[in-house]
Short mmCIF file of C-alpha atoms in Angstrom, two decimals:
data_model
loop_
_atom_site.label_atom_id
_atom_site.label_comp_id
_atom_site.label_asym_id
_atom_site.label_seq_id
_atom_site.Cartn_x
_atom_site.Cartn_y
_atom_site.Cartn_z
CA MET F 1 -0.07 0.04 -0.03
CA LYS F 2 2.84 2.48 1.13
CA LYS F 3 4.63 1.41 -2.43
CA HIS F 4 1.55 2.29 -4.30
CA SER F 5 0.83 5.50 -2.51
CA LEU F 6 4.38 6.50 -3.09
CA LEU F 7 4.37 5.60 -6.86
CA LYS F 8 1.04 7.78 -7.11
CA THR F 9 2.97 10.70 -5.50
CA VAL F 10 5.73 10.43 -7.90
CA LEU F 11 3.65 10.44 -10.62
CA ALA F 12 1.55 12.89 -9.90
CA GLY F 13 4.78 14.98 -9.30
CA LEU F 14 5.95 14.39 -12.63
CA ALA F 15 2.53 15.16 -14.15
CA LEU F 16 2.45 18.33 -12.52
CA LEU F 17 6.06 19.25 -13.70
CA LEU F 18 5.16 18.10 -17.29
CA LEU F 19 2.10 20.62 -16.99
CA ILE F 20 4.13 23.48 -15.88
CA ALA F 21 6.75 22.72 -18.26
CA LEU F 22 4.08 22.53 -20.88
CA LEU F 23 2.34 26.04 -19.71
CA LEU F 24 5.93 27.83 -20.03
CA ALA F 25 6.48 26.36 -23.23
CA ALA F 26 2.88 27.64 -24.61
CA ASP F 27 3.60 30.99 -22.85
CA SER F 28 7.13 31.29 -24.37
CA ARG F 29 5.53 32.53 -27.64
CA TYR F 30 5.66 36.03 -25.89
CA ARG F 31 8.97 35.86 -24.26
CA LEU F 32 11.48 37.35 -26.62
CA GLN F 33 15.11 35.68 -27.01
CA LEU F 34 17.70 37.68 -28.45
CA THR F 35 20.50 35.63 -30.25
CA ASP F 36 23.83 37.48 -30.81
CA TYR F 37 26.35 35.90 -33.35
CA SER F 38 30.03 37.44 -34.26
CA LEU F 39 31.12 36.66 -37.71
CA SER F 40 34.58 37.36 -39.39
CA PHE F 41 34.96 37.73 -43.27
CA PRO F 42 38.01 38.39 -45.05
CA ASP F 43 36.52 40.25 -47.91
CA LEU F 44 34.71 42.44 -45.23
CA PRO F 45 35.78 46.32 -46.17
CA GLU F 46 37.69 47.66 -43.02
CA SER F 47 34.92 50.53 -42.66
CA PHE F 48 32.24 47.95 -41.81
CA GLU F 49 34.36 46.50 -38.75
CA GLY F 50 31.71 46.25 -36.09
CA PHE F 51 28.76 46.60 -38.49
CA ARG F 52 25.57 45.43 -36.73
CA ILE F 53 22.79 43.72 -38.44
CA ILE F 54 19.28 42.95 -36.92
CA HIS F 55 17.59 40.21 -38.54
CA ILE F 56 13.85 39.61 -38.29
CA SER F 57 12.05 37.01 -40.04
CA ASP F 58 8.72 35.46 -39.63
CA LEU F 59 6.64 37.68 -37.65
CA HIS F 60 3.42 36.78 -38.89
CA GLY F 61 1.83 39.81 -37.98
CA MET F 62 2.81 38.84 -33.94
CA SER F 63 2.74 41.97 -31.36
CA PHE F 64 5.11 42.23 -28.36
CA GLY F 65 3.66 44.55 -26.12
CA ARG F 66 1.15 47.45 -27.34
CA ASP F 67 2.03 48.65 -30.92
CA ASN F 68 4.99 46.26 -30.66
CA ARG F 69 6.83 48.59 -28.56
CA ARG F 70 8.75 45.81 -26.84
CA LEU F 71 10.08 44.62 -29.78
CA ALA F 72 11.00 48.09 -31.20
CA GLN F 73 12.79 48.61 -27.65
CA LEU F 74 14.56 45.53 -27.98
CA ILE F 75 15.91 46.34 -31.48
CA ARG F 76 16.87 49.87 -30.80
CA SER F 77 18.90 48.87 -27.83
CA GLN F 78 21.14 46.96 -30.08
CA GLU F 79 22.09 50.03 -31.89
CA PRO F 80 22.01 48.41 -35.34
CA ASP F 81 23.42 49.43 -38.56
CA LEU F 82 21.24 47.69 -40.56
CA ILE F 83 17.68 45.90 -40.43
CA ALA F 84 16.95 42.77 -42.58
CA TYR F 85 13.32 41.68 -42.97
CA THR F 86 13.46 37.98 -44.66
CA GLY F 87 9.84 37.45 -45.06
CA ASP F 88 6.77 36.20 -43.63
CA ILE F 89 6.29 39.75 -41.93
CA ALA F 90 2.38 39.23 -42.49
CA GLY F 91 0.47 36.77 -44.40
CA LYS F 92 -3.29 37.75 -44.24
CA LYS F 93 -3.90 41.34 -44.76
CA GLY F 94 -4.95 41.86 -41.06
CA GLU F 95 -1.77 41.08 -39.71
CA LEU F 96 -0.38 44.29 -41.41
CA SER F 97 -1.84 46.34 -38.13
CA ALA F 98 0.85 44.80 -36.01
CA VAL F 99 3.52 45.67 -38.58
CA GLU F 100 2.91 49.15 -39.25
CA PRO F 101 3.54 50.31 -35.54
CA LEU F 102 6.60 48.62 -35.67
CA LEU F 103 8.05 50.08 -38.75
CA ARG F 104 6.77 53.60 -37.36
CA GLU F 105 8.91 53.00 -34.09
CA LEU F 106 11.95 52.16 -36.29
CA GLU F 107 11.81 54.53 -39.00
CA GLY F 108 15.11 56.46 -39.85
CA LEU F 109 16.75 54.31 -37.19
CA CYS F 110 19.11 52.85 -39.71
CA PRO F 111 18.86 51.12 -43.43
CA ALA F 112 16.47 48.56 -43.67
CA TYR F 113 15.75 45.76 -46.45
CA TYR F 114 12.82 43.79 -47.11
CA VAL F 115 12.22 40.55 -49.23
CA ASN F 116 8.91 38.70 -49.57
CA GLY F 117 8.17 35.08 -47.98
CA ASN F 118 5.73 32.78 -49.06
CA HIS F 119 2.81 33.76 -46.97
CA GLU F 120 2.79 37.09 -48.61
CA TRP F 121 2.42 35.56 -51.87
CA ALA F 122 -0.06 33.06 -50.86
CA ASP F 123 -2.11 35.42 -49.13
CA GLY F 124 -2.13 38.33 -51.80
CA CYS F 125 -0.82 41.00 -49.51
CA VAL F 126 2.45 41.56 -51.71
CA GLU F 127 1.75 45.10 -53.08
CA GLU F 128 0.05 46.38 -49.60
CA ILE F 129 3.11 45.36 -47.61
CA GLU F 130 5.67 46.45 -49.90
CA ALA F 131 3.82 49.95 -50.21
CA LEU F 132 3.98 49.90 -46.30
CA MET F 133 7.33 49.23 -46.22
CA GLU F 134 8.38 51.87 -48.63
CA ASN F 135 6.33 54.31 -47.02
CA TYR F 136 8.63 53.75 -43.68
CA GLY F 137 11.89 53.92 -45.67
CA VAL F 138 12.48 50.33 -45.93
CA ARG F 139 13.85 49.16 -49.36
CA CYS F 140 12.05 46.22 -51.04
CA LEU F 141 14.52 44.04 -52.98
CA SER F 142 12.91 41.80 -55.50
CA ASN F 143 15.71 40.10 -57.27
CA GLU F 144 17.56 43.16 -56.90
CA ILE F 145 21.23 44.35 -55.60
CA ASP F 146 22.01 47.37 -53.62
CA LEU F 147 25.20 49.03 -52.72
CA LEU F 148 25.34 50.03 -49.24
CA TYR F 149 27.94 52.44 -48.21
CA ARG F 150 30.11 53.33 -45.38
CA GLY F 151 32.21 56.27 -46.41
CA GLU F 152 33.92 55.08 -49.99
CA ASP F 153 33.33 51.52 -48.73
CA SER F 154 30.42 49.40 -49.74
CA ILE F 155 28.99 45.88 -49.39
CA ALA F 156 26.23 44.29 -52.09
CA VAL F 157 22.97 43.62 -50.46
CA ILE F 158 21.21 41.04 -52.58
CA GLY F 159 17.27 40.42 -52.11
CA ALA F 160 16.05 36.97 -53.22
CA GLU F 161 12.29 36.88 -54.14
CA ASP F 162 10.29 33.99 -53.01
CA PRO F 163 9.59 31.13 -55.29
CA ASN F 164 5.80 31.88 -54.46
CA GLY F 165 6.53 34.66 -56.40
CA ARG F 166 5.92 35.22 -60.73
CA ALA F 167 6.69 32.51 -62.77
CA ASP F 168 9.05 34.23 -65.37
CA MET F 169 10.94 35.74 -62.39
CA MET F 170 15.03 35.14 -61.95
CA THR F 171 16.16 32.38 -60.24
CA PRO F 172 18.43 32.46 -57.15
CA TRP F 173 21.17 31.03 -59.34
CA GLU F 174 20.59 33.34 -61.97
CA LEU F 175 20.86 36.39 -59.57
CA SER F 176 24.01 35.09 -57.97
CA LEU F 177 25.52 34.96 -61.38
CA ARG F 178 24.32 38.47 -62.07
CA ALA F 179 26.04 39.80 -58.85
CA GLY F 180 29.41 37.79 -59.29
CA GLU F 181 29.27 39.93 -62.87
CA LEU F 182 28.60 42.99 -61.52
CA TYR F 183 30.48 42.79 -58.00
CA SER F 184 32.92 40.38 -57.84
CA GLY F 185 35.59 40.56 -54.98
CA LYS F 186 32.97 42.62 -53.02
CA PHE F 187 31.40 41.25 -49.83
CA MET F 188 27.87 40.11 -50.50
CA LEU F 189 24.86 39.90 -47.98
CA TRP F 190 22.04 37.59 -49.27
CA LEU F 191 18.50 38.15 -48.00
CA ALA F 192 16.04 35.62 -48.67
CA HIS F 193 13.18 33.80 -47.04
CA ARG F 194 13.58 30.14 -47.68
CA ASN F 195 16.16 28.03 -45.88
CA ASP F 196 17.20 25.63 -48.25
CA TYR F 197 20.19 27.41 -50.07
CA MET F 198 22.33 24.89 -48.47
CA LYS F 199 20.73 22.10 -50.23
CA MET F 200 19.87 23.80 -53.47
CA TYR F 201 22.87 26.31 -54.03
CA PRO F 202 25.83 25.10 -52.07
CA ASP F 203 28.35 27.18 -54.36
CA ILE F 204 26.23 30.21 -54.83
CA GLY F 205 28.27 33.28 -54.63
CA THR F 206 27.81 35.30 -51.47
CA ASP F 207 29.48 35.55 -48.25
CA LEU F 208 26.21 35.74 -45.65
CA ILE F 209 22.73 34.55 -46.29
CA LEU F 210 20.01 35.35 -43.76
CA CYS F 211 16.86 33.62 -43.85
CA GLY F 212 14.01 31.97 -41.82
CA HIS F 213 10.94 29.97 -42.78
CA ALA F 214 11.46 26.74 -40.62
CA HIS F 215 10.14 28.56 -37.17
CA GLY F 216 12.85 26.65 -35.65
CA GLY F 217 11.33 23.35 -36.16
CA ILE F 218 8.30 24.42 -34.28
CA VAL F 219 8.65 22.22 -31.70
CA ARG F 220 12.09 22.15 -30.22
CA LEU F 221 13.52 19.22 -27.99
CA PRO F 222 16.55 19.45 -25.54
CA PHE F 223 19.59 17.68 -27.26
CA VAL F 224 17.46 17.27 -30.54
CA GLY F 225 16.92 20.57 -31.88
CA GLY F 226 13.81 21.10 -34.31
CA LEU F 227 11.05 18.30 -34.70
CA LEU F 228 9.11 19.12 -37.48
CA ASN F 229 9.69 20.64 -40.97
CA VAL F 230 7.58 23.51 -42.76
CA ASN F 231 5.29 20.42 -44.34
CA ARG F 232 4.49 19.79 -40.41
CA SER F 233 5.96 16.46 -40.88
CA LEU F 234 8.81 14.97 -38.80
CA GLY F 235 12.65 15.66 -39.80
CA ALA F 236 13.56 19.26 -39.41
CA GLU F 237 16.39 20.38 -41.70
CA TYR F 238 18.23 23.82 -41.62
CA GLU F 239 16.00 24.76 -38.87
CA ALA F 240 17.98 27.41 -36.63
CA GLY F 241 21.51 28.75 -36.06
CA LEU F 242 24.62 28.90 -38.13
CA TYR F 243 25.49 26.57 -40.99
CA CYS F 244 28.72 26.80 -43.09
CA SER F 245 29.51 25.51 -46.52
CA GLU F 246 32.93 26.05 -48.31
CA HIS F 247 31.50 29.22 -49.73
CA TYR F 248 29.13 31.00 -47.17
CA ILE F 249 27.47 31.23 -43.67
CA MET F 250 23.79 30.61 -43.75
CA GLU F 251 21.93 31.98 -40.57
CA VAL F 252 18.63 30.92 -40.05
CA SER F 253 16.46 32.50 -37.68
CA ARG F 254 14.06 30.72 -35.61
CA GLY F 255 11.39 33.72 -36.27
CA LEU F 256 9.11 35.63 -33.99
CA GLY F 257 5.32 34.46 -34.89
CA ASN F 258 3.51 31.33 -36.23
CA SER F 259 1.45 30.58 -38.98
CA ILE F 260 -0.05 26.91 -38.31
CA PRO F 261 -2.32 25.35 -35.50
CA ILE F 262 0.80 23.51 -34.00
CA PRO F 263 1.80 25.93 -31.16
CA ARG F 264 5.85 26.78 -30.88
CA LEU F 265 6.78 24.22 -27.81
CA PHE F 266 10.40 25.11 -26.03
CA ASN F 267 10.79 27.52 -28.97
CA ARG F 268 10.94 31.28 -28.04
CA PRO F 269 10.59 33.84 -30.69
CA GLU F 270 13.83 34.82 -31.78
CA LEU F 271 15.23 38.31 -32.57
CA VAL F 272 18.71 38.00 -33.97
CA VAL F 273 21.67 40.31 -34.04
CA ILE F 274 24.87 39.67 -36.13
CA GLU F 275 28.29 41.90 -35.58
CA LEU F 276 30.56 41.50 -38.57
CA SER F 277 34.35 41.68 -38.43
CA ARG F 278 37.00 41.43 -40.75
CA ASN F 279 39.52 38.58 -40.81
CA ASN F 280 43.03 39.63 -41.06
#
């Protein structure tokens, strides 16, 4: 009897701990996490030493505090030199109401770039969100290349359109070739939404790729990492963090929001800051 009672107590305790863990995990969707990377490149211009990039991905209309002020304050506190929005900032048109206050809070802080994700195309709000971005000084790159200057030095910022876009648009490989023809030897920052570049274009000509799309595997398990891929099946791949090829480094953000019924578990919304330095 005593053994039975002890077993019940232990099981009840484990059940309580599991419930608390699940509640904390569910609530984690509001608990912002700042992830900080320091990355070095041999071809980074000297004037870009210490250059700080804020990477925002997969917001999906999520709000952190009234008018997204908590997110805006965290971004401002990092004193960024560039803000990169890599798609799925809003899917449904109704989610734009959470985006505009954030853009208003960050207007004029530093240069900012935006590329579309799959949801902007799938939900038909591409024109609206691009107009909103440009209204607050964010440069929208649709398979385009822009030179960002610091003094007389510059880096090439390349914006790859999401595959959900127009059927006749330039492919990432063609965009890479064009960038190489125009700016060979220059540091290249590639902005895209999808996280499959290691698989599809392992030798693409660039230095650093910023992307998202995977939501960190949605459910993250200790010592395992992401559990689900974007098709909601087991087997996350390139879901979060840094991945290195012979030719470039790819940083995949876990993102800030969610777009599917499966909740983010043990997977806090992530804001990424990257500081660049030069290899000597």
